[in-house]
mmCIF file of C-alpha atoms and ligand atoms in Angstrom:
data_model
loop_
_atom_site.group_PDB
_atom_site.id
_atom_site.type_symbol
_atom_site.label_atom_id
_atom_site.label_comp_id
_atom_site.label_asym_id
_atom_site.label_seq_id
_atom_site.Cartn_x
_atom_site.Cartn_y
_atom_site.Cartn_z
ATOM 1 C CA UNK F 1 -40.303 -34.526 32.087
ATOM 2 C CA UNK F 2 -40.397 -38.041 33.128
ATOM 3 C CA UNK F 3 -42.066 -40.587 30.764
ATOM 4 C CA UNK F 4 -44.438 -43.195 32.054
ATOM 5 C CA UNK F 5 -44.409 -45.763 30.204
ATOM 6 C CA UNK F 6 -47.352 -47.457 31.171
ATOM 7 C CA UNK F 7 -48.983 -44.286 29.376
ATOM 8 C CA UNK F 8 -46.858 -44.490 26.045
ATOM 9 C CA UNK F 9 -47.894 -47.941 26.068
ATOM 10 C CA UNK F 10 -51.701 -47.394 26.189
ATOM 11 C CA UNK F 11 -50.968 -44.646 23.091
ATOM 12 C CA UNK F 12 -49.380 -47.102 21.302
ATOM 13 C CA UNK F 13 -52.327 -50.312 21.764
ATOM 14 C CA UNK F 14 -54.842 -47.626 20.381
ATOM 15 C CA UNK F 15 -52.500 -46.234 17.531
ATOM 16 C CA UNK F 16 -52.054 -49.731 16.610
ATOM 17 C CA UNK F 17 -55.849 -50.173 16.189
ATOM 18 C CA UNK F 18 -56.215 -47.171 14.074
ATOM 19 C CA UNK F 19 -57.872 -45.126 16.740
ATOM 20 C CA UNK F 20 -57.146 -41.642 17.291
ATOM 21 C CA UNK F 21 -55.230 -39.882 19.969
ATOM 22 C CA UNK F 22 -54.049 -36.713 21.443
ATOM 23 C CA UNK F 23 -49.910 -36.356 21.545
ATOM 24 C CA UNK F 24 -47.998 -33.900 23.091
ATOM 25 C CA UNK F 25 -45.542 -31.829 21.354
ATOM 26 C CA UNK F 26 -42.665 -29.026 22.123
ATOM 27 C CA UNK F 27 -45.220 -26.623 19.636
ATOM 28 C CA UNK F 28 -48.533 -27.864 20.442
ATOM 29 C CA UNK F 29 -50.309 -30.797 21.059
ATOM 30 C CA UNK F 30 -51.161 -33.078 17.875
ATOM 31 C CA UNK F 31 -54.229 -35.138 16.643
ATOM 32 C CA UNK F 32 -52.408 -38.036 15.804
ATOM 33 C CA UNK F 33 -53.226 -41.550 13.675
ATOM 34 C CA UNK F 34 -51.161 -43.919 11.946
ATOM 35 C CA UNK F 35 -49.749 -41.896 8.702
ATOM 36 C CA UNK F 36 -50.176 -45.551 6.966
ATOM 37 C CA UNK F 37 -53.653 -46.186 7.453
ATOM 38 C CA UNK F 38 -56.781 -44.423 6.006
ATOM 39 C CA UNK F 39 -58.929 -45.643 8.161
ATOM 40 C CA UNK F 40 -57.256 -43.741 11.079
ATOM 41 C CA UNK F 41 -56.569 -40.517 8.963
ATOM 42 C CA UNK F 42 -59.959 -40.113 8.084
ATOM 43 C CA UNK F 43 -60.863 -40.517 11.992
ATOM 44 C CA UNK F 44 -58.384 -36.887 12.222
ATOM 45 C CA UNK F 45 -60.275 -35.200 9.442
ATOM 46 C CA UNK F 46 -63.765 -35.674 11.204
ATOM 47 C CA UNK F 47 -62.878 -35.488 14.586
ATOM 48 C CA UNK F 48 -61.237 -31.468 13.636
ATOM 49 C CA UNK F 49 -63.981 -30.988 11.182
ATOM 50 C CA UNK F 50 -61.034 -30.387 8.889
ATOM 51 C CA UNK F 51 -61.623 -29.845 5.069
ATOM 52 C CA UNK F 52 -60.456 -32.910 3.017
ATOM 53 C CA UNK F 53 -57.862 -30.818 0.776
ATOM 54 C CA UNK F 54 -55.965 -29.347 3.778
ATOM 55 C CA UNK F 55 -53.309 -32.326 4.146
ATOM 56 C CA UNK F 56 -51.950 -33.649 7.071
ATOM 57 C CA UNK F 57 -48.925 -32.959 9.141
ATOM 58 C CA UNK F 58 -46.288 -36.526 9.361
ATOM 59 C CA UNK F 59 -44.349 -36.804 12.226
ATOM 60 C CA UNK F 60 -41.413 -38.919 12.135
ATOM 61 C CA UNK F 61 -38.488 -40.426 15.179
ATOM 62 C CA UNK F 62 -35.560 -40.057 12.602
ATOM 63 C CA UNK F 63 -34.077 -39.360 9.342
ATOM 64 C CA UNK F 64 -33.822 -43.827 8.693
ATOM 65 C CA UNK F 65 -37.772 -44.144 8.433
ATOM 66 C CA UNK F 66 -38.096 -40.381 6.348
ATOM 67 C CA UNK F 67 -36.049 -42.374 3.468
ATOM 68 C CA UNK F 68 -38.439 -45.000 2.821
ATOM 69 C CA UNK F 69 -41.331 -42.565 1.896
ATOM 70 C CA UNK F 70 -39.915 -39.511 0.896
ATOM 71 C CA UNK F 71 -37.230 -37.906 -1.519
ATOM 72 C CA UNK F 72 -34.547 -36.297 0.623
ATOM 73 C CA UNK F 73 -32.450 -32.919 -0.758
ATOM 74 C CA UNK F 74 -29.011 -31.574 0.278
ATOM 75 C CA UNK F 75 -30.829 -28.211 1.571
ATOM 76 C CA UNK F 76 -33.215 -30.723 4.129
ATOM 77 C CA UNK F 77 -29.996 -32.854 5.101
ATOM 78 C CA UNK F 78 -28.326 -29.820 6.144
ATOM 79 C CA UNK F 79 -31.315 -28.668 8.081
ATOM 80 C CA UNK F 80 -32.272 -31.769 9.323
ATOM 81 C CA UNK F 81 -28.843 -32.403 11.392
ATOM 82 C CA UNK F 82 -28.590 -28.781 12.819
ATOM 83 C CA UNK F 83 -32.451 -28.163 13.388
ATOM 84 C CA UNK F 84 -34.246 -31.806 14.409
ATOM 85 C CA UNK F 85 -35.082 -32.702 16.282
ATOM 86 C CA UNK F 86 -37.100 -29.536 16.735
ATOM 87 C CA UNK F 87 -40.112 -26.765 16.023
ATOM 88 C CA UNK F 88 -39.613 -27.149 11.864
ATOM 89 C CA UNK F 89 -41.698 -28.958 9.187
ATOM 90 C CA UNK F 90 -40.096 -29.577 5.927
ATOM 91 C CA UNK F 91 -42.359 -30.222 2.332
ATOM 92 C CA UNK F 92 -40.237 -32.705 0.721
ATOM 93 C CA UNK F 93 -41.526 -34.767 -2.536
ATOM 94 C CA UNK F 94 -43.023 -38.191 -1.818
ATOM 95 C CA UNK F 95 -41.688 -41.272 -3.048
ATOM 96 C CA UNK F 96 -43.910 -43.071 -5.575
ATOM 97 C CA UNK F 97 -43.854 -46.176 -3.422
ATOM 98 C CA UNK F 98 -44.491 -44.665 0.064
ATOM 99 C CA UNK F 99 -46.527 -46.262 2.185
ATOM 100 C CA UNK F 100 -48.173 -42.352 3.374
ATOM 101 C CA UNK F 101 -51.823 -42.913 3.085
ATOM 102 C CA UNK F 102 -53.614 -41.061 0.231
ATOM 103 C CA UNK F 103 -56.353 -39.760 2.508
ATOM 104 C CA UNK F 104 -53.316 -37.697 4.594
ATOM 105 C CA UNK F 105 -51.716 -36.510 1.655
ATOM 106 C CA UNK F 106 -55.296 -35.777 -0.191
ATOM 107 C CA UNK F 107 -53.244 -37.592 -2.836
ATOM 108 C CA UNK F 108 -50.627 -34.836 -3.259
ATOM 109 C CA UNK F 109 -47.065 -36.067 -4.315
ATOM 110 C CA UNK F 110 -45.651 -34.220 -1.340
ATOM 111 C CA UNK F 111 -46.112 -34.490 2.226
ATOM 112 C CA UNK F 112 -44.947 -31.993 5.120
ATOM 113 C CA UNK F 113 -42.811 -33.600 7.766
ATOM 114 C CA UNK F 114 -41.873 -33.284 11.356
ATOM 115 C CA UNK F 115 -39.335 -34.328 13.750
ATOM 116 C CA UNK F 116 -40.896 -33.503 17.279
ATOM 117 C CA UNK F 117 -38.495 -32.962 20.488
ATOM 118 C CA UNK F 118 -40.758 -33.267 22.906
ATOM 119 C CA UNK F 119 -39.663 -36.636 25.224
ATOM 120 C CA UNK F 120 -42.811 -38.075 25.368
ATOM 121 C CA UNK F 121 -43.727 -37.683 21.475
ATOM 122 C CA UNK F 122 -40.512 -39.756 21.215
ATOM 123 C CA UNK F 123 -40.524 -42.052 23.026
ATOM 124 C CA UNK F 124 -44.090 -42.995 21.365
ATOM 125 C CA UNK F 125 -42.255 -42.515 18.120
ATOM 126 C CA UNK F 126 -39.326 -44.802 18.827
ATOM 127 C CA UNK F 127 -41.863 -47.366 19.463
ATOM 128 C CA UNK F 128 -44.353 -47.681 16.277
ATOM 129 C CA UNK F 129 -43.861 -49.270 13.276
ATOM 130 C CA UNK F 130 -45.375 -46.396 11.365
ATOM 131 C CA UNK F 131 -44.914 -42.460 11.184
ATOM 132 C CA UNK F 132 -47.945 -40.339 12.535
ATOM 133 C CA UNK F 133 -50.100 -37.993 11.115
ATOM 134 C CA UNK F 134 -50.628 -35.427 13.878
ATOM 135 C CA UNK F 135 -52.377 -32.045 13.085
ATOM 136 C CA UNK F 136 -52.739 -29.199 15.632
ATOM 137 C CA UNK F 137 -55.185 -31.141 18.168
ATOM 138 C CA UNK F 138 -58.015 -27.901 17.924
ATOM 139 C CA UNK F 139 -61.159 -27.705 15.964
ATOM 140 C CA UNK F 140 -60.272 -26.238 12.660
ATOM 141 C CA UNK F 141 -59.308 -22.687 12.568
ATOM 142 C CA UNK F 142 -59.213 -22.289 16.320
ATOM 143 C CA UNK F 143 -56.671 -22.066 18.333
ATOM 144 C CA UNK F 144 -54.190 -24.884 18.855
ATOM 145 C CA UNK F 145 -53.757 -26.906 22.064
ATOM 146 C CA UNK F 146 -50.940 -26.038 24.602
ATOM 147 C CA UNK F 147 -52.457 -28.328 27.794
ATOM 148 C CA UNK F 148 -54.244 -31.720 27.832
ATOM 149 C CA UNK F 149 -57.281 -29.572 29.292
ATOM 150 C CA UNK F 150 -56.774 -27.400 26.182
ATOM 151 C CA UNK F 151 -57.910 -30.646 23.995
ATOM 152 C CA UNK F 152 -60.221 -31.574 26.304
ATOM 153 C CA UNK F 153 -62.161 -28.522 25.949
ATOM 154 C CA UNK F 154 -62.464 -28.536 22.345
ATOM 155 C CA UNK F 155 -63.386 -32.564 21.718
ATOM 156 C CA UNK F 156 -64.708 -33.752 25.089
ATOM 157 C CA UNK F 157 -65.354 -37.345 25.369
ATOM 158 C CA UNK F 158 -64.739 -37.647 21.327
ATOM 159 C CA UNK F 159 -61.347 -38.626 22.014
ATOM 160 C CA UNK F 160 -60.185 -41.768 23.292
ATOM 161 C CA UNK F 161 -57.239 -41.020 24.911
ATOM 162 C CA UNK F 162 -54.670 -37.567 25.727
ATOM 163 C CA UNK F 163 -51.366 -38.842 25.949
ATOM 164 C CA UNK F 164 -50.221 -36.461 29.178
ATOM 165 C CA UNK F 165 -47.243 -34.299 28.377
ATOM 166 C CA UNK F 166 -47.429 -31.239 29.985
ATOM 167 C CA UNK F 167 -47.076 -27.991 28.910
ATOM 168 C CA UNK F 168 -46.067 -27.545 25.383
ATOM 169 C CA UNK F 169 -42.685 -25.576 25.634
ATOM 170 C CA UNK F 170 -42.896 -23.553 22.488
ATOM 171 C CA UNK F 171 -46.402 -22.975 22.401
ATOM 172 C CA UNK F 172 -46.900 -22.073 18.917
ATOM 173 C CA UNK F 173 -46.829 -24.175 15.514
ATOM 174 C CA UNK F 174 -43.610 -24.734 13.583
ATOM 175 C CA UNK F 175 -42.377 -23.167 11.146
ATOM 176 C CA UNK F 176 -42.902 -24.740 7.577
ATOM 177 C CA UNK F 177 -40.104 -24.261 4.473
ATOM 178 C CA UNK F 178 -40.755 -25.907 1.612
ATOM 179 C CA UNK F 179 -37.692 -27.524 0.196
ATOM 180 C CA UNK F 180 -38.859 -28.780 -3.088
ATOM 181 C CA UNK F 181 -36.884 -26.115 -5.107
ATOM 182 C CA UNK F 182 -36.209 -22.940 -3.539
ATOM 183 C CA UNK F 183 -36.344 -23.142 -0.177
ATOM 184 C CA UNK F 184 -39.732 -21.108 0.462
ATOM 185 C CA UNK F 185 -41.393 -20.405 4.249
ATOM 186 C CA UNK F 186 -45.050 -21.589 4.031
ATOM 187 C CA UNK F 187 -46.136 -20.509 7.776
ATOM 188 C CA UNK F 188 -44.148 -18.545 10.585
ATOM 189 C CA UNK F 189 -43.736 -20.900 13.330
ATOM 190 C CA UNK F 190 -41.953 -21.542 16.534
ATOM 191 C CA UNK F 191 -38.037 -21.090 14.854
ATOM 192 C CA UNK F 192 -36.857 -17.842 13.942
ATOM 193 C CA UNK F 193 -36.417 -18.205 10.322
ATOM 194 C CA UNK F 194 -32.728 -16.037 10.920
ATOM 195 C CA UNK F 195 -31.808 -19.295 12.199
ATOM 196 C CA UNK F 196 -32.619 -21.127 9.003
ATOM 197 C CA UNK F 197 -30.734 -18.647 7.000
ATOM 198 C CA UNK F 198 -27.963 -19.061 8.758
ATOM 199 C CA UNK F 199 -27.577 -22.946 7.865
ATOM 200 C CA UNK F 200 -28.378 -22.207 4.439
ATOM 201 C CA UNK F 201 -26.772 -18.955 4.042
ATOM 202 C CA UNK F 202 -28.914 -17.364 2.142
ATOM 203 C CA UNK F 203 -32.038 -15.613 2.050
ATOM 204 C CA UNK F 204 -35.252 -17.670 1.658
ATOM 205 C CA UNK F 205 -38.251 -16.292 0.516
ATOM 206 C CA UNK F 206 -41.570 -16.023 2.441
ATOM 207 C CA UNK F 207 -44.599 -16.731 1.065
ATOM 208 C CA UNK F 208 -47.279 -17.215 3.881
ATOM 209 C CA UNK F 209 -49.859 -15.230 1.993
ATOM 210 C CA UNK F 210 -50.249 -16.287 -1.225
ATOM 211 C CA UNK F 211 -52.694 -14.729 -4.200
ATOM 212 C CA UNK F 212 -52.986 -18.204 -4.665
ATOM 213 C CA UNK F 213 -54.360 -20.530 -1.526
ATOM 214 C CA UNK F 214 -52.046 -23.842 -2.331
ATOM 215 C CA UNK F 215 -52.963 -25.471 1.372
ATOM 216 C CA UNK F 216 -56.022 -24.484 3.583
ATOM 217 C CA UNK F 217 -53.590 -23.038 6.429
ATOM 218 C CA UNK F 218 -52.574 -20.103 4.421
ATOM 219 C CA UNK F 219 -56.637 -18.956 4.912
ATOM 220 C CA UNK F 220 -56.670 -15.373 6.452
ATOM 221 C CA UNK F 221 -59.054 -16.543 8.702
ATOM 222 C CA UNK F 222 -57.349 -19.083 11.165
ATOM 223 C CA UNK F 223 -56.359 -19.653 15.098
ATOM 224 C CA UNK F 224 -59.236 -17.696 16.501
ATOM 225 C CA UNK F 225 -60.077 -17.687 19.623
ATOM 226 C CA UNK F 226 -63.702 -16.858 18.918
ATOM 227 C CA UNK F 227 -63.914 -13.560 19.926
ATOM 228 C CA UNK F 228 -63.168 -10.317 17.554
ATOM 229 C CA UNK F 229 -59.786 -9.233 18.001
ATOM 230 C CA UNK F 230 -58.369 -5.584 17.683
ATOM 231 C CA UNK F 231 -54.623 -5.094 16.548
ATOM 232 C CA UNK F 232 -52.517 -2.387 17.762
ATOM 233 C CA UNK F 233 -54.620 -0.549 20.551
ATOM 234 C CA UNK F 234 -53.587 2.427 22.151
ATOM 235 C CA UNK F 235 -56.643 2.935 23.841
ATOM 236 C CA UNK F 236 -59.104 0.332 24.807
ATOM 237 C CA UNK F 237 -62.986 0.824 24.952
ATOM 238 C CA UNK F 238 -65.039 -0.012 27.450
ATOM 239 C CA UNK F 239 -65.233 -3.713 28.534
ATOM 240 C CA UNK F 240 -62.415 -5.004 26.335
ATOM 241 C CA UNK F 241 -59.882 -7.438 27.986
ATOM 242 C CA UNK F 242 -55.991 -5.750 27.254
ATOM 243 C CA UNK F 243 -53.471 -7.589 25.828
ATOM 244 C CA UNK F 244 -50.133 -6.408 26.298
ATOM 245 C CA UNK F 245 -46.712 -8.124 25.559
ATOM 246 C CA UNK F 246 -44.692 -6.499 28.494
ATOM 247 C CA UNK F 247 -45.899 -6.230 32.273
ATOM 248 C CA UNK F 248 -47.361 -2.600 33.149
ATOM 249 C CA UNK F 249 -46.807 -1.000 36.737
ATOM 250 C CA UNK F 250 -50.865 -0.839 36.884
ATOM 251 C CA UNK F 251 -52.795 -3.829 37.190
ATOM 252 C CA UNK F 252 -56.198 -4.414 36.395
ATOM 253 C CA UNK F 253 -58.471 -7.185 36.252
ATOM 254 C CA UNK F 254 -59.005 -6.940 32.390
ATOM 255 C CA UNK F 255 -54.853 -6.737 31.638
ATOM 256 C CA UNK F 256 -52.998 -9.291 30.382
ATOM 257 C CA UNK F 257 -49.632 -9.911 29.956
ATOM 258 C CA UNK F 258 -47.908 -12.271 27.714
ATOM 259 C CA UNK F 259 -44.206 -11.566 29.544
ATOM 260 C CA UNK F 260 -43.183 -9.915 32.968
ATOM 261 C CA UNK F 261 -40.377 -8.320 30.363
ATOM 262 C CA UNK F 262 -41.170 -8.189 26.718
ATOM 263 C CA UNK F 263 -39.810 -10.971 25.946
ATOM 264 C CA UNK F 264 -40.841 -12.681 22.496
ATOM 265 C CA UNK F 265 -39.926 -16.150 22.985
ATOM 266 C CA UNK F 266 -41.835 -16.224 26.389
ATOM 267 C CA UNK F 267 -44.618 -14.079 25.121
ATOM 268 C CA UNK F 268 -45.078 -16.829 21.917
ATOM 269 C CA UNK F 269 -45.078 -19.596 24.318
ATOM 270 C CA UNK F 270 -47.843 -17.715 26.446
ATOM 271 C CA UNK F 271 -49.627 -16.407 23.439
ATOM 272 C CA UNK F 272 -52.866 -19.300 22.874
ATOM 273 C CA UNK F 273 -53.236 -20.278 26.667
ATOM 274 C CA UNK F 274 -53.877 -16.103 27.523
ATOM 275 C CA UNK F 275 -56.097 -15.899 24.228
ATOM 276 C CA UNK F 276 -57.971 -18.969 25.781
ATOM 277 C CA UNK F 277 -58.149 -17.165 29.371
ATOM 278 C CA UNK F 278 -59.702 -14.389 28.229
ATOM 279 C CA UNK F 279 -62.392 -16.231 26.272
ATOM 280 C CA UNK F 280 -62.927 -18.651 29.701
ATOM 281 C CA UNK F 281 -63.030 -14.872 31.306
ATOM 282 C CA UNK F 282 -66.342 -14.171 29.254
ATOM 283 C CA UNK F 283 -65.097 -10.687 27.568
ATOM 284 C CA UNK F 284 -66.629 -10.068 24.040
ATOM 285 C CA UNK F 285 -63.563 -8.654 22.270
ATOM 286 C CA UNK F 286 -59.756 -8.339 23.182
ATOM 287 C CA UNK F 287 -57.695 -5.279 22.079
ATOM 288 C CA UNK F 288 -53.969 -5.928 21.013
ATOM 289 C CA UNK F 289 -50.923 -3.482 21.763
ATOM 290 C CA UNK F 290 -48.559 -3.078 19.664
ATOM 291 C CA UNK F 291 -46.057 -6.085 19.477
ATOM 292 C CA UNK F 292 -42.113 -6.274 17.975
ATOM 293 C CA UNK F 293 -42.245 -7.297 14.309
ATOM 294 C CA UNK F 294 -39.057 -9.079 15.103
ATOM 295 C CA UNK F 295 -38.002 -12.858 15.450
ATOM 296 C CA UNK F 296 -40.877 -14.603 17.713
ATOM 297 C CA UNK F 297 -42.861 -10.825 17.107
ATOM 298 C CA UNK F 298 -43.407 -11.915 13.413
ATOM 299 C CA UNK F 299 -44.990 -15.162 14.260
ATOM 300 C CA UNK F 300 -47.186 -13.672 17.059
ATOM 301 C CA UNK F 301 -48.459 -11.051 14.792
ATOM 302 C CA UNK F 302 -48.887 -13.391 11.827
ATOM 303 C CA UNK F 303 -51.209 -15.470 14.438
ATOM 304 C CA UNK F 304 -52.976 -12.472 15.928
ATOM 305 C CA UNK F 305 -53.761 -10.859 12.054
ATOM 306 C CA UNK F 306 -55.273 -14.143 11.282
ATOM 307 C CA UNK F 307 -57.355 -14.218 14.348
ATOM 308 C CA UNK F 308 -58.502 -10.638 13.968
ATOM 309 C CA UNK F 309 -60.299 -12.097 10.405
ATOM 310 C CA UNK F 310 -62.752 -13.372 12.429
HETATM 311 O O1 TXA Y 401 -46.185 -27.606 15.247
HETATM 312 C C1 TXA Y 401 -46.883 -28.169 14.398
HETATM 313 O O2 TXA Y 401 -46.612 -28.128 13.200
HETATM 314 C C2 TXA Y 401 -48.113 -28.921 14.910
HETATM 315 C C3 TXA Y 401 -47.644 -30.107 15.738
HETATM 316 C C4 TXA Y 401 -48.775 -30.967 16.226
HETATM 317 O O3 TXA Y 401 -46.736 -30.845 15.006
HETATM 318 N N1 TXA Y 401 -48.936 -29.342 13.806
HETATM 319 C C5 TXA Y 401 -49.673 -28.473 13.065
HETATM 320 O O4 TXA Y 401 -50.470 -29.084 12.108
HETATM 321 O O5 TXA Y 401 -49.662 -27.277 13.231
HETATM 322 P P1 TXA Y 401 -51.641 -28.338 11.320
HETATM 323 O O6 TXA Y 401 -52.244 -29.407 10.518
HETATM 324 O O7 TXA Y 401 -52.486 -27.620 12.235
HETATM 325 O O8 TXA Y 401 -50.868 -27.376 10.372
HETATM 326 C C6 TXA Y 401 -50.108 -27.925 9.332
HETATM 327 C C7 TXA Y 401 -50.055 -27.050 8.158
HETATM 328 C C8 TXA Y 401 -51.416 -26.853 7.548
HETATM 329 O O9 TXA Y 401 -51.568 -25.471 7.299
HETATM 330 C C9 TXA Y 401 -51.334 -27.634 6.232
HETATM 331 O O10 TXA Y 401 -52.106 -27.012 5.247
HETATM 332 C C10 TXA Y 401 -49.849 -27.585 5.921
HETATM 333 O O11 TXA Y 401 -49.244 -27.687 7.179
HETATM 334 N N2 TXA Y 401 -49.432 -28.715 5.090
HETATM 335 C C11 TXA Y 401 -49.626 -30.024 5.304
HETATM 336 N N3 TXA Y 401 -49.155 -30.768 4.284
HETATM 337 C C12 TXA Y 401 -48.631 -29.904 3.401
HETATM 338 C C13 TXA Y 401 -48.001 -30.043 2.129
HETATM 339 N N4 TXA Y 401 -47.791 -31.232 1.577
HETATM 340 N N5 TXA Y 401 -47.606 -28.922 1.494
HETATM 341 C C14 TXA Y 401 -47.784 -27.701 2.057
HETATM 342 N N6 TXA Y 401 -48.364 -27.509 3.250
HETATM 343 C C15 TXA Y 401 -48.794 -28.589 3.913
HETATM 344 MG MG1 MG Y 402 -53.571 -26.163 13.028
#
């Protein structure tokens, strides 16, 4: 993707001013403010509609600027220099002097932080002076953003500016592990956690749905697309759209297809832009074939039971 710099540069003049922007990213596209400043944190939290306990998402260029606000561990070093930059968000503890604004963290002593790949996220980066707070750029508990028209649709003229980026590549969250003690996944995301477990050799425990709720994005009820949702369908009823993981031989106007071949990674990346198609499409309710609990499969289906809450 080429960057146009003229464009970075207008992100950064209104980031410096505390205003509010759209970024892309290599998961999805982010709702981002300066990480430093409350006044431009609380601008995220109203603009999403997002409750004021679920903290916020800090996306940092590189490890250098991590240091001064947050307590690094030998498990995250390892991580950090096979995995970022890249579709992973690590809980570390926060330094007692970091400069994170309270309002992000909801005045937690930890904060969840990100290394994003995608070129134009940074090259923004490289050029602030402070971190940014970016959450999925959706209304909360829809679906995320994938496409600059994807955040248009949900906020309109509410914000001031979409940093263009294109596509995003991976087109689902990352995946959060919590590396405070033992190294815990907090959400399914965009890396295969086999890949994780291979840097750390171990296994790492998943906890993604807690008895007890210890950060608003473990709610059941999350990335809907609106409509109700129907989980491994054989048979469809009558007006439902279909929506299969693999390409079928017969086409119809209410099938869709996440791959041509069944494949996972593809089908992830597909996954919010075909939920959002088939809501544009006006059906009332989507029926879901079965799809591969396996490595992308988990995180599809994680997104998919959520949605069916609705
Ligand atoms: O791929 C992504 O992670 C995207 C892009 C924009 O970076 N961001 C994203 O942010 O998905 P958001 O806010 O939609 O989801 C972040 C999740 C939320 O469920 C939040 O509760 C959790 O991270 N979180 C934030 N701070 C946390 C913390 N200190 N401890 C545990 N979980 C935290
Ligand atoms: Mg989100």
């Amino acid at each position: 993707m080429k960057i146009n710099l003229a464009n970075i540069k207008k992100a950064k003049n209104l980031l410096n001013k505390s205003e509010c922007i759209a970024i892309p990213t290599e998961t999805v596209y982010g709702l981002a403010g300066n990480a430093y400043s409350d006044q431009a944190c609380r601008k995220i939290f109203r603009l999403k509609k997002r409750p004021k306990n679920n903290p916020l998402i800090v996306h940092y260029y590189d490890l250098k600027k991590v240091k001064e606000d947050c307590i690094l561990n030998d498990n995250f070093l390892k991580l950090y220099k096979k995995l970022s930059p890249g579709p992973i968000t690590f809980i570390l503890n926060l330094k007692t002097n970091s400069k994170i604004s309270k309002i992000a963290t909801n005045k937690k002593n930890t904060l969840a932080v990100r290394f994003p790949k995608h070129p134009v996220a940074r090259s923004l980066l490289k050029k602030l002076k402070f971190p940014l707070a970016a959450p999925s750029a959706n209304i909360s508990s829809r679906l995320s953003a994938v496409t600059s028209n994807d955040v248009k649709d949900d906020f309109g003229k509410k914000i001031k500016y979409i940093l263009e980026g294109g596509r995003s590549n991976i087109g689902v969250e990352s995946t959060i592990i919590d590396l405070r003690k033992k190294p815990k996944i907090l959400r399914l995301g965009g890396l295969d956690i086999k890949t994780i477990q291979k840097i750390l050799r171990k296994k790492i425990l998943i906890n993604i749905n807690p008895s007890k709720i210890s950060v608003p994005g473990q709610f059941k009820i999350h990335y809907s697309p609106g409509i109700p949702i129907r989980l491994n369908v054989k048979k469809i009823k009558k007006g439902e759209a279909y929506l299969m993981i693999k390409k079928k031989k017969i086409d119809k106007p209410n099938y869709f297809f996440l791959s041509k071949k069944g494949n996972l990674r593809e089908s992830a990346k597909n996954l919010y832009s075909t939920l959002r198609k088939i809501k544009k499409n006006k059906y009332k309710s989507i029926a879901v074939s079965k799809i591969p609990n396996r490595g992308l499969g988990k995180t599809i289906n994680d997104r998919l039971l959520r949605a069916s809450k609705f």
